[in-house]
Structure formats: C-alpha cells, structure tokens
PDB file of C-alpha atoms and ligand atoms in Angstrom:
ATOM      1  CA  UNK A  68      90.053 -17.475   4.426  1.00 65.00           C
ATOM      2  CA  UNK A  69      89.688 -15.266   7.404  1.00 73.00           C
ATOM      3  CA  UNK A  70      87.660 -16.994  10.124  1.00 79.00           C
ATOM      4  CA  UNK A  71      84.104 -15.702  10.511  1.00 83.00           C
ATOM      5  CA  UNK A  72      80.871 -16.721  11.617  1.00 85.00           C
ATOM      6  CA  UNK A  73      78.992 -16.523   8.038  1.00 79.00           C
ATOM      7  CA  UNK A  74      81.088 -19.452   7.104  1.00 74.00           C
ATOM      8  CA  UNK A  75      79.689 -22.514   9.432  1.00 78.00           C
ATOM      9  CA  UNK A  76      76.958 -23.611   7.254  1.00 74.00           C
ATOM     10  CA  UNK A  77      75.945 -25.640  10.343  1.00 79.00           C
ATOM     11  CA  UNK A  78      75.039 -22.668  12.480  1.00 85.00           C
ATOM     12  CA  UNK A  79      74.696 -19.027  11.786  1.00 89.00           C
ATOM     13  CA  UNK A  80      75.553 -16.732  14.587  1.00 95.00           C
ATOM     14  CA  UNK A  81      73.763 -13.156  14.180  1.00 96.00           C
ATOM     15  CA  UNK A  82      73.787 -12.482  17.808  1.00 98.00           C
ATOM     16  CA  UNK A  83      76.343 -12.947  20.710  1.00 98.00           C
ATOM     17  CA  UNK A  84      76.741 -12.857  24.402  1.00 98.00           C
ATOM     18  CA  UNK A  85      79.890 -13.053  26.324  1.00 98.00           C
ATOM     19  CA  UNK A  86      80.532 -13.623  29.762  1.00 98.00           C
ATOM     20  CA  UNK A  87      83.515 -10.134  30.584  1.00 98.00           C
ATOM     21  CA  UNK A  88      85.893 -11.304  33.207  1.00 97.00           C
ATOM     22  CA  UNK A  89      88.492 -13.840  31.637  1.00 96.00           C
ATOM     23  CA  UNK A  90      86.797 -13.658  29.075  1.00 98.00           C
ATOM     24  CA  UNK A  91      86.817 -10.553  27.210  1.00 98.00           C
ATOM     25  CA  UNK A  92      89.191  -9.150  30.171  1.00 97.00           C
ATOM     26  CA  UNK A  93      92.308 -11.050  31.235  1.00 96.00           C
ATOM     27  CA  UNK A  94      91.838 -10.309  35.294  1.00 93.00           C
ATOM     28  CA  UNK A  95      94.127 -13.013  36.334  1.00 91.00           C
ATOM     29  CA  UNK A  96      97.375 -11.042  36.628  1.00 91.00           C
ATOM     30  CA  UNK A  97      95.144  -8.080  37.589  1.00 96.00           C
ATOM     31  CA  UNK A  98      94.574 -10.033  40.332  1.00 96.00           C
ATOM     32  CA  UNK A  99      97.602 -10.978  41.409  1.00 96.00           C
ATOM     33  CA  UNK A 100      98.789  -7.164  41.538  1.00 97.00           C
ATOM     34  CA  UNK A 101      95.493  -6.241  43.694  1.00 98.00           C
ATOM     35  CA  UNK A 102      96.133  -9.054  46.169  1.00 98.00           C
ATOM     36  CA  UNK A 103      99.644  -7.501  46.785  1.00 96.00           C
ATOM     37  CA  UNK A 104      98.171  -3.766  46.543  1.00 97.00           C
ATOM     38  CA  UNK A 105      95.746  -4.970  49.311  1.00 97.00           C
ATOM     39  CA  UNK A 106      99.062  -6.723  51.168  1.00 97.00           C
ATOM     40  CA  UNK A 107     101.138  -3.611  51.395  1.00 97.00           C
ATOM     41  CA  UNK A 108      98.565  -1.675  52.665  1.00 97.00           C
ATOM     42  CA  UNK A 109      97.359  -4.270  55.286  1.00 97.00           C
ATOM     43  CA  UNK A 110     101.439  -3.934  56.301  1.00 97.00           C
ATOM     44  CA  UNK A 111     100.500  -0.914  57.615  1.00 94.00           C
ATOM     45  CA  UNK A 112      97.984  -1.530  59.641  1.00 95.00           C
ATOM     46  CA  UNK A 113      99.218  -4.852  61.105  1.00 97.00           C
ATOM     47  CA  UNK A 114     102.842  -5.103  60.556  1.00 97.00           C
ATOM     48  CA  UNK A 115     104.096  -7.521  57.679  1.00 97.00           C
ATOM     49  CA  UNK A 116     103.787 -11.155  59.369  1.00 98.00           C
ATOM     50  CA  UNK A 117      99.946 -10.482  60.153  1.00 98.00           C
ATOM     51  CA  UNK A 118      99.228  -9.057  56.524  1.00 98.00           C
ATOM     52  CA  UNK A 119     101.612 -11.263  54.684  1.00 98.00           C
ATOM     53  CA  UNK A 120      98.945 -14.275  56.330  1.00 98.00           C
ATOM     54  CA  UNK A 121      95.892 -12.561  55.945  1.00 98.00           C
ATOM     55  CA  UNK A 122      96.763 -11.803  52.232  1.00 98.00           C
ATOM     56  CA  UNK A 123      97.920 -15.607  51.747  1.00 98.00           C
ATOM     57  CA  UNK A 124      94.513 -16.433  53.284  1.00 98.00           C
ATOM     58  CA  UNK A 125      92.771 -14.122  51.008  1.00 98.00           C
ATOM     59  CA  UNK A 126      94.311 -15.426  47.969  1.00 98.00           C
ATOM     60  CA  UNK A 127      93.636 -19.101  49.031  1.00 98.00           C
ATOM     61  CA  UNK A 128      90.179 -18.112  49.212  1.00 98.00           C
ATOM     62  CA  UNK A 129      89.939 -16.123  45.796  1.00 97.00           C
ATOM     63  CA  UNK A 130      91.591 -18.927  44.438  1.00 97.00           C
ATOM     64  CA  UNK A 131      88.906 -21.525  45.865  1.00 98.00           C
ATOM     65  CA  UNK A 132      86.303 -19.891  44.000  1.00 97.00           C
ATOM     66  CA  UNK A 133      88.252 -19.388  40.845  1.00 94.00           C
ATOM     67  CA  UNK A 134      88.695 -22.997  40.941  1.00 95.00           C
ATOM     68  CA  UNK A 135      85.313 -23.415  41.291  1.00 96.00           C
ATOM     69  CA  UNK A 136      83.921 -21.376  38.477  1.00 93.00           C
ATOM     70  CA  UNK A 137      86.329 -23.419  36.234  1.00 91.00           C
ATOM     71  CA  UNK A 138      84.214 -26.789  37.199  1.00 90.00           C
ATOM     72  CA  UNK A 139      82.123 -28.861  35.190  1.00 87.00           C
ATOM     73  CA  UNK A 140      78.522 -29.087  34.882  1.00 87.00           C
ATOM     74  CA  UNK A 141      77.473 -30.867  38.629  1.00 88.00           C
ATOM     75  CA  UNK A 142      80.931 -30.859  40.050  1.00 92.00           C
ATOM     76  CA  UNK A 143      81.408 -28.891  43.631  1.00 95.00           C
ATOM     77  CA  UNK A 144      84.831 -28.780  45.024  1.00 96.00           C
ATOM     78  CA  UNK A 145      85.749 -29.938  48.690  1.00 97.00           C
ATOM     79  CA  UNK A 146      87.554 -26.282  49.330  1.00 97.00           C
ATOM     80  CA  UNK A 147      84.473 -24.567  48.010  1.00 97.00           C
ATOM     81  CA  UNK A 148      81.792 -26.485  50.075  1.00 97.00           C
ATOM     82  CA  UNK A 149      83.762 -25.859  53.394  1.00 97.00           C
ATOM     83  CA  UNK A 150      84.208 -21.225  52.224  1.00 98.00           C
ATOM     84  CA  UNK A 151      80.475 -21.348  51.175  1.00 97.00           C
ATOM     85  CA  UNK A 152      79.149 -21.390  54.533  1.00 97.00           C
ATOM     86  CA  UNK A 153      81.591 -18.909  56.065  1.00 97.00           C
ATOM     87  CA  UNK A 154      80.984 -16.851  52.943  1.00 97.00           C
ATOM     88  CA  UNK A 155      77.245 -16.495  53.684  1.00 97.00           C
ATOM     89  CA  UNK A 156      77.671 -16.061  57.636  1.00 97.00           C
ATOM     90  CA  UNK A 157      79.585 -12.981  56.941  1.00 98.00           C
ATOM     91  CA  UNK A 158      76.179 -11.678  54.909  1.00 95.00           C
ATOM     92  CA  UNK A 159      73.631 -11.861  57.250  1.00 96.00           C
ATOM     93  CA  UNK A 160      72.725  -7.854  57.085  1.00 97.00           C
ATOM     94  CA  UNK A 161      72.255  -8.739  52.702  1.00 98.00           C
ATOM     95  CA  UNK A 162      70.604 -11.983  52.831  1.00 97.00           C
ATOM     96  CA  UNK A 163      68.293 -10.860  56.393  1.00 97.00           C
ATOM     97  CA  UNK A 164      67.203  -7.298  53.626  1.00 97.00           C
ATOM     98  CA  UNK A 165      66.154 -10.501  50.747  1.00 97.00           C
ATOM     99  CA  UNK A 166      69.122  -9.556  48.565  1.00 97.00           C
ATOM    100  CA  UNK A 167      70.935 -12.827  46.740  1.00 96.00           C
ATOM    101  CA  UNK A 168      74.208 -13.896  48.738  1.00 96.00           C
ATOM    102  CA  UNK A 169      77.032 -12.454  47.031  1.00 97.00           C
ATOM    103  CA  UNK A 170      79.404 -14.881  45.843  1.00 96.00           C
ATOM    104  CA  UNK A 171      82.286 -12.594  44.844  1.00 96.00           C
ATOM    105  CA  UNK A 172      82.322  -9.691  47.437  1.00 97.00           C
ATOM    106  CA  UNK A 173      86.358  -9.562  48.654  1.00 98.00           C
ATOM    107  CA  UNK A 174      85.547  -7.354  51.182  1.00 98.00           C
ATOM    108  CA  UNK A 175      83.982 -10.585  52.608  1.00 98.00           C
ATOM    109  CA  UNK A 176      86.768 -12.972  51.640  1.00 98.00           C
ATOM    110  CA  UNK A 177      88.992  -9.898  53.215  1.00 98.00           C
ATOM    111  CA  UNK A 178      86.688 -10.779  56.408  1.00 98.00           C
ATOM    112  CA  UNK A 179      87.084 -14.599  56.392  1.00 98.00           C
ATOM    113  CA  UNK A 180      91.424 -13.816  55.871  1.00 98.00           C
ATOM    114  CA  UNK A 181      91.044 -11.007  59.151  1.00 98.00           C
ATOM    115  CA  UNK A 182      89.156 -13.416  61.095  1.00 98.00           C
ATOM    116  CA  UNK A 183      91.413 -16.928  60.345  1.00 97.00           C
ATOM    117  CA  UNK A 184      94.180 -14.744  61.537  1.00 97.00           C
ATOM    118  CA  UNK A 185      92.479 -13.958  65.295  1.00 98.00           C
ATOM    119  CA  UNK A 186      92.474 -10.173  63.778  1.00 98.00           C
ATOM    120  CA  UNK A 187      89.554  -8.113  64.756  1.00 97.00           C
ATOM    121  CA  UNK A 188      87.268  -7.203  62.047  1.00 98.00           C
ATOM    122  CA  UNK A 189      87.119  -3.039  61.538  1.00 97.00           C
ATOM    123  CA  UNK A 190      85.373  -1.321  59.045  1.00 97.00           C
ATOM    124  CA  UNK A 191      88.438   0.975  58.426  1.00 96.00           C
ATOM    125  CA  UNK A 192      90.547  -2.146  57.817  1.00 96.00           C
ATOM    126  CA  UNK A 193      88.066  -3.190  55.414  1.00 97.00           C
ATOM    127  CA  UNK A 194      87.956  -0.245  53.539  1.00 96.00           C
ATOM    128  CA  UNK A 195      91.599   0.471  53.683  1.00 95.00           C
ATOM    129  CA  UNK A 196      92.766  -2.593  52.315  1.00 96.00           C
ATOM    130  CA  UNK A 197      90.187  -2.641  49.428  1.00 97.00           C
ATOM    131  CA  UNK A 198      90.345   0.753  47.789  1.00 97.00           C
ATOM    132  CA  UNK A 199      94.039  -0.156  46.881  1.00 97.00           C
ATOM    133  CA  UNK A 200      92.761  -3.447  45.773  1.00 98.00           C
ATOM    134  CA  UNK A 201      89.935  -2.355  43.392  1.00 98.00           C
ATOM    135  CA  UNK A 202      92.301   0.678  42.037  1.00 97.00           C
ATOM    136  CA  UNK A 203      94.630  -2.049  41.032  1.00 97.00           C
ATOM    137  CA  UNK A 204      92.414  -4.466  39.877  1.00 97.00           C
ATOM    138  CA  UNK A 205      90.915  -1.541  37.469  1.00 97.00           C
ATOM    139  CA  UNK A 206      94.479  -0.310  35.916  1.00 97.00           C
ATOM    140  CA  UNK A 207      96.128  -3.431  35.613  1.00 97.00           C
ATOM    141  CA  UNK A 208      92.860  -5.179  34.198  1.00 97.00           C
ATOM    142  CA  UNK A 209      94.089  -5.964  30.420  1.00 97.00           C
ATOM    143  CA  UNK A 210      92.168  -7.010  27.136  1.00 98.00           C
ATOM    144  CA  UNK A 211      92.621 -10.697  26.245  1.00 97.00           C
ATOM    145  CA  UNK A 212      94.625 -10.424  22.175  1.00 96.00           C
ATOM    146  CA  UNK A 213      91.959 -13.033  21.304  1.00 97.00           C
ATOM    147  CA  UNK A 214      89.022 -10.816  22.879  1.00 97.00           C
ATOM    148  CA  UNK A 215      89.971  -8.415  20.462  1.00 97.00           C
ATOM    149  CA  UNK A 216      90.385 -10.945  17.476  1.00 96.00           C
ATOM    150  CA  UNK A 217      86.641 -12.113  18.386  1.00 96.00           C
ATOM    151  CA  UNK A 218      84.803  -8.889  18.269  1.00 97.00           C
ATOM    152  CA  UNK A 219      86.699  -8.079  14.986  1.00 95.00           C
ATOM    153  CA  UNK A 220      85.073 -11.285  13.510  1.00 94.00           C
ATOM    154  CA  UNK A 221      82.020 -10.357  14.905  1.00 95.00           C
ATOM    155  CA  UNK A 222      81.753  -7.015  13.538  1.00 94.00           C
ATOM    156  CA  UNK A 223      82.784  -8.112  10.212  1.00 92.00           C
ATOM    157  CA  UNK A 224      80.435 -11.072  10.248  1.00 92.00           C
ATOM    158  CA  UNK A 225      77.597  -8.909  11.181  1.00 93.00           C
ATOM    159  CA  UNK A 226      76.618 -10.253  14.196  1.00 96.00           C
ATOM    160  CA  UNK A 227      75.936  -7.969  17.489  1.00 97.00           C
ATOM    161  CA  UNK A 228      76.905  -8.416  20.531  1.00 98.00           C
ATOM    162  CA  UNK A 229      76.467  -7.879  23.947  1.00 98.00           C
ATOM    163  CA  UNK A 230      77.970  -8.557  27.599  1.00 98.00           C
ATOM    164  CA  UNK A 231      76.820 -10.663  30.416  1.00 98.00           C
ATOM    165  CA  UNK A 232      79.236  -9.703  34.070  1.00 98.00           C
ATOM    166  CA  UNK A 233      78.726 -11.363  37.306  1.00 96.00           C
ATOM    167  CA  UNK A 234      78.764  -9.160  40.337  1.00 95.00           C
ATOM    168  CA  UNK A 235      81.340  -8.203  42.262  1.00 96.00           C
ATOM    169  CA  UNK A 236      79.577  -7.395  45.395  1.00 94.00           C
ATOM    170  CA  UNK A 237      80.885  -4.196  46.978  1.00 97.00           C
ATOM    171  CA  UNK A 238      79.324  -5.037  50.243  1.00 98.00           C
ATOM    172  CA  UNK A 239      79.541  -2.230  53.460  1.00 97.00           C
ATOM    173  CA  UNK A 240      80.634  -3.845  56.662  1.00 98.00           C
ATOM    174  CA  UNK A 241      79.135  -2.386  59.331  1.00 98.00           C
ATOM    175  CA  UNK A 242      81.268  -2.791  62.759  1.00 97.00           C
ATOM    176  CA  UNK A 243      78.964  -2.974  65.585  1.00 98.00           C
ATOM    177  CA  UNK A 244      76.981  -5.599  63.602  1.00 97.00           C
ATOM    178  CA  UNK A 245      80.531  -7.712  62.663  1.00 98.00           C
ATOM    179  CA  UNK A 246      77.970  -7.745  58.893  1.00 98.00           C
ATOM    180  CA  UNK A 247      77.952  -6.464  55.292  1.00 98.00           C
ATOM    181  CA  UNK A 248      75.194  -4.786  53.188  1.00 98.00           C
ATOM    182  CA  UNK A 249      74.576  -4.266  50.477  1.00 98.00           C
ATOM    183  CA  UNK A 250      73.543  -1.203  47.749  1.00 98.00           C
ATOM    184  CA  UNK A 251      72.554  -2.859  44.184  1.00 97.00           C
ATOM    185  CA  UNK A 252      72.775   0.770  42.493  1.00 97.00           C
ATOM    186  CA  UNK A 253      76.387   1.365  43.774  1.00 97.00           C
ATOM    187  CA  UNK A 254      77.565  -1.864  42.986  1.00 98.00           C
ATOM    188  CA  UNK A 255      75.970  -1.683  39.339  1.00 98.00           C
ATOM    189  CA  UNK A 256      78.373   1.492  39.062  1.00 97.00           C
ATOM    190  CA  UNK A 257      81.456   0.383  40.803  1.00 97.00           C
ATOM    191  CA  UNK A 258      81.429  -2.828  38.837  1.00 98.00           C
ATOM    192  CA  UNK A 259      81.209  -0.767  35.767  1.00 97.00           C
ATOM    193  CA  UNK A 260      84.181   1.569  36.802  1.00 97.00           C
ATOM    194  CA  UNK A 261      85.999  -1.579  37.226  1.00 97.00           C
ATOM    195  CA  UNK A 262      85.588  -2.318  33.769  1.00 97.00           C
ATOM    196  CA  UNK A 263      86.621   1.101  32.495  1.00 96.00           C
ATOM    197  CA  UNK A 264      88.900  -0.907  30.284  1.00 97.00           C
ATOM    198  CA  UNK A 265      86.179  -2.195  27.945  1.00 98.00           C
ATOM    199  CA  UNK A 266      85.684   1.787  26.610  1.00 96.00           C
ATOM    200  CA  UNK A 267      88.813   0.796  24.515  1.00 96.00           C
ATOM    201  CA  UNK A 268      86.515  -1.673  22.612  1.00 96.00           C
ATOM    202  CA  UNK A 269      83.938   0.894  21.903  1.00 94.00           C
ATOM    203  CA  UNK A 270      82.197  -0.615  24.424  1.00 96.00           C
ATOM    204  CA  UNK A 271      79.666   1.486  26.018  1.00 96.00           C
ATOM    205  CA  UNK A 272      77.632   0.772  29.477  1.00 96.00           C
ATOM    206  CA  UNK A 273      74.147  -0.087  27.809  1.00 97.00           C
ATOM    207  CA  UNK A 274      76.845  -2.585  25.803  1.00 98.00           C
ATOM    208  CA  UNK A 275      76.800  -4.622  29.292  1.00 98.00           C
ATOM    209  CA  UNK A 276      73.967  -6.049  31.878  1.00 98.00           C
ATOM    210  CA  UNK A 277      75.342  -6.239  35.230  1.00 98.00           C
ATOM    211  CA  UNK A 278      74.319  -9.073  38.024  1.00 98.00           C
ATOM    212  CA  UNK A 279      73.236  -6.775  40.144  1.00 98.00           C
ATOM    213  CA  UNK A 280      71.050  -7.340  42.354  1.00 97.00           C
ATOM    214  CA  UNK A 281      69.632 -10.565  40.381  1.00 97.00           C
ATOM    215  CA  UNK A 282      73.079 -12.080  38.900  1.00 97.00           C
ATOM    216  CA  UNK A 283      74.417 -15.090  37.418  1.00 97.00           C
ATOM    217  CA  UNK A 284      73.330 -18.214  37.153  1.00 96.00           C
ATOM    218  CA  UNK A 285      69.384 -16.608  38.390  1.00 97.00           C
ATOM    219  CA  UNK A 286      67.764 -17.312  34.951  1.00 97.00           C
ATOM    220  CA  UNK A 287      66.076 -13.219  35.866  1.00 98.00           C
ATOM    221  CA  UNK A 288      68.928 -12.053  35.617  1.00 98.00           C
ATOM    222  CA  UNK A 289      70.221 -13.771  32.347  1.00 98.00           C
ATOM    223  CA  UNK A 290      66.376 -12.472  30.956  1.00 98.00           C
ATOM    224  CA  UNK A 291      66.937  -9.245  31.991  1.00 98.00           C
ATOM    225  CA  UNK A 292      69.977  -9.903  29.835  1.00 98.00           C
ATOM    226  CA  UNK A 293      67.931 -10.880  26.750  1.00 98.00           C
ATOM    227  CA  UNK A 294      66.150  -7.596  27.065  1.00 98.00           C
ATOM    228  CA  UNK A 295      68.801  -5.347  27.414  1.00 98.00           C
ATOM    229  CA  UNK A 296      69.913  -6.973  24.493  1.00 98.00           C
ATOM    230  CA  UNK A 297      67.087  -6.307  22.326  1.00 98.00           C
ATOM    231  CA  UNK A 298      66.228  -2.856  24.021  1.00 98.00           C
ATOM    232  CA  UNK A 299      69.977  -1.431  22.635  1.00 98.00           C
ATOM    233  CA  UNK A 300      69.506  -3.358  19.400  1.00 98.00           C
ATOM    234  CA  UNK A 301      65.994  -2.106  19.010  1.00 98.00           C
ATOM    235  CA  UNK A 302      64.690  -5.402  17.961  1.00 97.00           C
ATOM    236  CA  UNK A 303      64.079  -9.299  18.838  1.00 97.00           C
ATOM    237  CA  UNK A 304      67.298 -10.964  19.079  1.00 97.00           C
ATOM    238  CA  UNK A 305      66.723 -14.724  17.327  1.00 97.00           C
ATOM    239  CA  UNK A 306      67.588 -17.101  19.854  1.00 97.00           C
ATOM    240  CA  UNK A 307      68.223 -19.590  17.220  1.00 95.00           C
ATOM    241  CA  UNK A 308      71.110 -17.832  15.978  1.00 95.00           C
ATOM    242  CA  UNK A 309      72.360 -16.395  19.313  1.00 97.00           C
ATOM    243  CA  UNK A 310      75.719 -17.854  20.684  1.00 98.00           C
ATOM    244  CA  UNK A 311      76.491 -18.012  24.834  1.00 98.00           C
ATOM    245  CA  UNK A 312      80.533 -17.532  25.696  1.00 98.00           C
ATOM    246  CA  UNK A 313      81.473 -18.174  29.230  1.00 98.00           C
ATOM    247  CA  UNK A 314      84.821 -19.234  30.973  1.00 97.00           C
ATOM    248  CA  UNK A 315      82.541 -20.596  33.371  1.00 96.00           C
ATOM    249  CA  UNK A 316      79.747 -23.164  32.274  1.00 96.00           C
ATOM    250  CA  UNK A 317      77.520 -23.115  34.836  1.00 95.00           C
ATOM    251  CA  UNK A 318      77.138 -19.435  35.451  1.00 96.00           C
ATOM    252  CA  UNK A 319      77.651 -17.973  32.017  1.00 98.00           C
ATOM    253  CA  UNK A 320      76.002 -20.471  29.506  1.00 98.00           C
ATOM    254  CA  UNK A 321      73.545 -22.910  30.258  1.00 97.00           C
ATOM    255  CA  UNK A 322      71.433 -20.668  31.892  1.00 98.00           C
ATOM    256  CA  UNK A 323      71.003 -19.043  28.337  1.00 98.00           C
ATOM    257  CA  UNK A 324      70.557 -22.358  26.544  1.00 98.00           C
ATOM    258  CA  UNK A 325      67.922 -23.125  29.176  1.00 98.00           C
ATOM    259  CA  UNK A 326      66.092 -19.747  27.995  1.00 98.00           C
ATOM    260  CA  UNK A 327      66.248 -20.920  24.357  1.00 98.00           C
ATOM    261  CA  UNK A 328      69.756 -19.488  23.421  1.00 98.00           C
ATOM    262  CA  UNK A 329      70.390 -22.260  20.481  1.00 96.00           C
ATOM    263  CA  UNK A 330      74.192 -22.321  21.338  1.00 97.00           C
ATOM    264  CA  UNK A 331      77.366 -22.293  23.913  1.00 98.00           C
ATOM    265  CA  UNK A 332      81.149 -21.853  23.964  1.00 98.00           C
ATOM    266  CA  UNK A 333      82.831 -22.650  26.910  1.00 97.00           C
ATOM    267  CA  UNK A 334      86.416 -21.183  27.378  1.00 97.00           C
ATOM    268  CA  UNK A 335      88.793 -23.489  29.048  1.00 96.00           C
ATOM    269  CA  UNK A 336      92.039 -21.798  28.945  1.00 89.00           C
ATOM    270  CA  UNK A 337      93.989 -24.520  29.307  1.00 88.00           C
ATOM    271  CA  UNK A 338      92.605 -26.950  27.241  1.00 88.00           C
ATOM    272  CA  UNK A 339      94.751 -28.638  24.322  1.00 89.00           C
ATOM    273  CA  UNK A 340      93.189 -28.751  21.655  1.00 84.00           C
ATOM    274  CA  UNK A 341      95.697 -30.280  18.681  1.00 82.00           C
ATOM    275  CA  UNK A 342      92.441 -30.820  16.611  1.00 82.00           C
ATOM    276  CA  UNK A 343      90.572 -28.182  17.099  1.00 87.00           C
ATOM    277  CA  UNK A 344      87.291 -27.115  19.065  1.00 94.00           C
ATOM    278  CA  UNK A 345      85.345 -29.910  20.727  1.00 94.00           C
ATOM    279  CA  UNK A 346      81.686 -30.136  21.337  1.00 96.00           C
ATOM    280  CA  UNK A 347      80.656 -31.047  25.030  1.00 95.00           C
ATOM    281  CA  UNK A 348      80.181 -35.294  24.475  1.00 93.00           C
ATOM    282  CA  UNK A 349      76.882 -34.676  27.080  1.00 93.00           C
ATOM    283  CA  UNK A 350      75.713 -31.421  25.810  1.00 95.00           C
ATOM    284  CA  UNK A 351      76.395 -31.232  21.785  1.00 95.00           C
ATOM    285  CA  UNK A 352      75.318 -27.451  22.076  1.00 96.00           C
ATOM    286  CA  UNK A 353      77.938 -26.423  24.084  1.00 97.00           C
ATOM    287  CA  UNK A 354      81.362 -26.405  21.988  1.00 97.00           C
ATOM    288  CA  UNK A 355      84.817 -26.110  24.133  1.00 97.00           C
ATOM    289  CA  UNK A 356      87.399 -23.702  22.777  1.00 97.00           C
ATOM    290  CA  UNK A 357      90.647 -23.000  24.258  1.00 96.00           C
ATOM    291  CA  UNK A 358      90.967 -19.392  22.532  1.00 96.00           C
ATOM    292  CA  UNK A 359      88.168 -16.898  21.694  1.00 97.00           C
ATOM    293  CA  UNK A 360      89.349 -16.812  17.763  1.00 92.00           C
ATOM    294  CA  UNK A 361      88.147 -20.406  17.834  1.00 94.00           C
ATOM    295  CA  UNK A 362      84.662 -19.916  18.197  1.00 95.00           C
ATOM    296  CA  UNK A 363      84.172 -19.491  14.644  1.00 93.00           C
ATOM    297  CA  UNK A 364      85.167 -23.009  13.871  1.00 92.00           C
ATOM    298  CA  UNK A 365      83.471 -25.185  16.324  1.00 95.00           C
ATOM    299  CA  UNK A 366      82.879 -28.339  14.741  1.00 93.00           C
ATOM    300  CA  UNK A 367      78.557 -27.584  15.188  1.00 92.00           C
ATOM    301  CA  UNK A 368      75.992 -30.152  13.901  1.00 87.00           C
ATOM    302  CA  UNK A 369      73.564 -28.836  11.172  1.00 80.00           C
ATOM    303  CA  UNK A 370      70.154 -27.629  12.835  1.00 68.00           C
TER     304      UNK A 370
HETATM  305 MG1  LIG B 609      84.307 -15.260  33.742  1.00 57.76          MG
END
C-alpha cells in the first residue's frame, strides 16, 4: 500500500506545515559551496591566508548555530552561549530601532570572522563577500528526494499544505557606526529569492510565511502563520488535524503545538531508526522521523 496520511486511523492529517530549510530544501551542501564562494572572493580583498581564516571562522560560526538548531527541547550549547552575545553586539542599530535580534544574518557572522582576524570591518567587504555567497547559496540550494516524496503523499491524501521559513536577516552594515540594520520588506523578498528553488514544487510565495520581522520561535509570528494559512486556503484550518514538521524542535514545532496544532514531526537526519518512527518519550505529540516519507507512519496514539 502506498504510504499516505488517510491510512493512520490514529490521527488524520488534513492540514500541514513544514519548516523549508533542511527540510523541504537540502541547504547543507549549498552551504558549503557559498562559504567557499564567499572565500574566493574575500582572497581578493585580503590575500588567501587572511580569507582562508576568516572563512574558517565563518564556518565555525555557521556551524555553531547549526548545531544548535539541531538541540533538544532545553538544551543550549557551550559554543552557542559564548557567539550569542557577540552576535547581538554586532546589532545594536536593529535591536536600538525595536526590531527582534537576528539570529541568522551572515553578514553578521561575516563581521564576528573580520573582526577575530584583527581585520577592519568595511561595508564594501561586507557586501563583496556576501553577494557571491547568497548567489551560491540560491543555485546550488537542492530539493530533498524525500521533500518531494512528502508533498506527493500529501497531495494525494488531500491534505494542504503550507510553509513556515526562519529569517535570514539581510542586515546593512553601516561603517561609521561599526552596526547593521535592518529592512523587514527587503529581507521578506531576498529570503524569498533565495528560495527560488521551491517554484519547481508549484510552490508559489503566498505558499510560504516568512519570519520577517516577527520570526521563529515568536508564537506572532507562527499565528501570523496560521492565518496565512487559512487566508490562501480560504477557510479555518482544523488544528486538530494539522501536523508541525521541523528539523529543528524548538523553533519549528512546539511553538505550533503550543497554539493548538494537535501534532509534530521532528526531522533528525541522522537518526537510526531500524524500527521505524519514534514518538518523543516526554512529548507523545511530537513523533521523530529520520526521512520526510516517514511521516505517514508515525506510530501516533488514537485521540
Ligand atoms: Mg530548518
């Protein structure tokens, strides 16, 4: 029998939202190509045994908060509590205009790389470096095989879905202040050019809410996500029947069970699984899946 969510008795699924990056887009080797897009061009500008250290310092970073998003429910790394701080230093001109500190910008990991290396922070390194960056980050961005097997068993199952993306920042440094800002309206956009790849799914832009300038885990944001939901659906989702997917559980799905969302799928890549999906031992609601085409057979209880 194919898999498909009209056959867990347990739980029908009518209605699903998915977290986009590493989830429904694979950005991990995308990645890797942008951090050596943004080395070769910082080679340039600072001759290759400054960049090749500012790039290692910038992927030691990005790593740090990958790391991060992968943790449990309560758990805060040692390498993450010693970036936050530096992270939000760097923001003063966002956070001093009451915009949310921006977890994700690399122009401000880019920063924290220039300025572990003694290198003068300039807006036209800034810039420099991360137009190749993004541009490689957007072509080399792939769809996960199982992304594709998932929204195949939701369409034929009936159920609709919609996307849930984190920002990405896209914060202007401004040199004689040594701070970033911030424009909510052009980082909406630029996230969604960065995820230009998702048109290949049929996926349009009122098919995704973007965390800008409220953004994950800020329950707003995840309500704003609700209604989105409902506005391009043209009626009330059931929360009973709605399903959370997130690689990260913190950020992506409990904030939606907290709002009533009945259920959550947490995607931990490198799980084994030889018996199939778990559900979380201190959260039943929340099953763990190690691939996206096992969502349809998490082991749920009967509500
Ligand atoms: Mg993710």
């Amino acid at each position: 029998m194919k898999p498909s969510f009209s056959n867990n008795l347990n739980a029908k699924i009518d209605f699903v939202i998915f977290d986009v990056d590493n989830v429904i887009i694979d950005t991990i080797s995308a990645a890797r190509m942008a951090q050596s897009a943004l080395g070769q061009t910082l080679t340039g500008a600072l001759g290759k045994e400054s960049a090749d250290r500012v790039e290692q310092k910038f992927i030691s970073n990005y790593n740090t908060l990958t790391a991060q998003a992968k943790a449990g429910a309560g758990e805060i790394q040692e390498n993450f509590q010693t970036l936050l701080p530096r992270i939000q230093s760097w923001q003063k001109g966002v956070l001093e205009e009451g915009w949310e500190m921006k977890l994700w910008s690399r122009e401000i990991l880019l920063a924290i790389a220039l300025e572990e290396n003694d290198i003068p922070v300039r807006k036209d390194l800034i810039d420099t470096a991360l137009n190749p960056y993004w541009h490689s980050l957007t072509t080399e961005s792939k769809i996960r095989p199982d992304a594709c097997q998932v929204l195949d068993i939701c369409r034929d199952s009936g159920a609709a879905v919609h996307l849930a993306t984190a920002s990405d920042g896209f914060l202007e440094f401004n040199e004689r202040q040594q701070t970033f800002f911030y424009d909510p309206q052009k980082a909406v956009q630029k996230k969604l050019n960065r995820m230009a790849i998702l048109q290949t799914l049929e996926l349009q832009n009122h098919d995704v809410s973007v965390g800008d300038p409220i953004g994950k885990p800020d329950e707003r944001f995840f309500s704003q996500v609700l209604k989105d939901f409902e506005a391009k659906l043209g009626r009330k989702i059931e929360l009973d029947r709605t399903l959370a997917v997130g690689d990260n559980l913190c950020d992506d799905v409990l904030p939606l069970l907290s709002l009533g969302v009945a259920r959550g799928a947490w995607l931990v890549a490198d799980e084994i699984q030889a018996d199939g999906p778990r559900l979380l031992p201190d959260n039943p609601r929340v099953g763990v899946v190690n691939s996206l085409n096992k969502l349809p057979g998490i082991p749920w209880s009967p509500s």
